[in-house]
XYZ file of C-alpha atoms in Angstrom:
122
model
C -50.617 -93.599 55.476
C -52.297 -93.819 52.328
C -50.457 -92.113 49.374
C -50.722 -88.050 49.673
C -53.373 -88.099 52.673
C -50.839 -85.811 54.536
C -47.540 -84.739 54.957
C -45.736 -84.581 58.282
C -41.867 -83.196 57.895
C -39.239 -82.249 60.114
C -37.896 -78.605 59.328
C -34.314 -78.097 59.347
C -35.173 -76.067 62.637
C -36.139 -78.782 64.217
C -39.565 -77.767 63.713
C -42.407 -80.415 62.751
C -44.351 -78.919 59.750
C -47.998 -80.678 58.933
C -50.820 -80.015 56.514
C -53.329 -82.402 55.040
C -53.124 -83.524 51.236
C -56.959 -84.464 51.345
C -59.965 -82.246 50.203
C -61.841 -83.418 53.048
C -60.439 -84.473 56.500
C -62.343 -87.233 58.042
C -61.727 -89.011 61.233
C -60.157 -92.068 59.369
C -57.409 -89.809 58.137
C -57.177 -87.518 61.137
C -56.074 -90.648 63.895
C -52.816 -91.454 61.784
C -52.036 -87.728 60.900
C -51.993 -86.795 64.387
C -50.423 -89.936 65.267
C -47.371 -89.494 62.975
C -47.237 -85.596 64.066
C -46.980 -86.677 67.657
C -44.486 -89.363 66.784
C -42.060 -87.258 64.472
C -42.381 -84.488 67.364
C -40.777 -87.513 69.524
C -38.314 -88.643 68.041
C -36.619 -85.385 66.759
C -37.146 -84.168 70.030
C -38.835 -81.051 68.417
C -39.466 -77.810 69.793
C -42.756 -76.476 67.931
C -45.513 -77.557 65.589
C -46.430 -75.639 62.584
C -49.807 -76.661 61.687
C -51.256 -75.627 58.083
C -54.943 -74.796 58.856
C -55.611 -73.645 55.102
C -54.911 -77.451 54.537
C -57.742 -78.192 56.871
C -60.537 -76.005 56.430
C -62.796 -78.729 54.981
C -62.941 -81.322 57.813
C -65.863 -83.307 59.209
C -66.742 -82.092 62.634
C -65.692 -85.528 63.813
C -62.072 -85.152 62.504
C -61.492 -81.375 63.431
C -62.605 -82.153 67.474
C -60.353 -85.153 67.209
C -57.389 -83.216 65.869
C -57.893 -80.486 68.257
C -57.967 -82.271 71.232
C -54.816 -84.090 70.259
C -53.052 -81.362 69.658
C -53.212 -80.448 73.167
C -51.237 -83.429 74.019
C -48.722 -82.786 71.442
C -44.991 -83.575 72.709
C -44.129 -79.919 71.896
C -43.635 -76.836 73.647
C -45.091 -74.164 70.976
C -47.596 -74.768 68.096
C -47.843 -72.081 65.633
C -50.732 -72.071 63.112
C -50.672 -70.680 59.622
C -53.748 -69.561 57.683
C -56.989 -70.926 57.941
C -60.364 -69.987 58.653
C -62.801 -67.975 61.412
C -64.170 -71.082 62.624
C -61.019 -73.358 62.450
C -59.203 -70.166 64.179
C -61.734 -70.018 67.099
C -61.631 -73.848 67.616
C -58.092 -74.049 68.179
C -58.110 -71.259 70.139
C -60.863 -72.499 72.485
C -59.560 -75.957 72.541
C -55.923 -75.414 73.565
C -56.826 -72.523 75.876
C -59.508 -74.932 77.608
C -56.970 -77.998 77.250
C -54.182 -75.654 79.221
C -51.850 -75.523 76.607
C -49.294 -73.142 77.146
C -48.083 -71.750 74.158
C -49.419 -71.383 70.632
C -50.028 -68.402 68.333
C -51.422 -67.627 64.860
C -49.280 -66.476 62.063
C -50.020 -65.278 58.400
C -46.952 -66.977 57.142
C -45.081 -69.989 57.214
C -41.404 -68.406 58.201
C -42.827 -66.256 60.937
C -44.360 -69.555 62.319
C -41.449 -71.791 61.908
C -39.035 -68.691 63.857
C -41.336 -68.949 66.590
C -42.340 -72.815 66.907
C -38.470 -73.216 67.387
C -37.487 -70.485 69.496
C -36.675 -70.834 73.265
C -39.261 -70.921 75.626
C -40.704 -67.711 76.629
């Protein structure tokens, strides 16, 4: 990872927190970003992922589709999205629904997203 391209961290609740730090997400950044999210989830046996969609509102179509396709294969039980524009919300819902990812939701605030993502399966 180049300095400050993205952040992938483990929350104390055992939830992977991910956000982009670049003004425009490209496929060059999306690959390592998704890989690092998956690695952190596996290493920590994380229950959930909280993805900041506001940080991804400026992405090339190639990067956006790559990231969304990668999400449906994530080693987590739940994905919580925070923020995001209408296009990103529709794209996330479409790809995860068609990909059969069982549990994902959209939240306005991070604390609620973390609580839900780290919770027990419903």
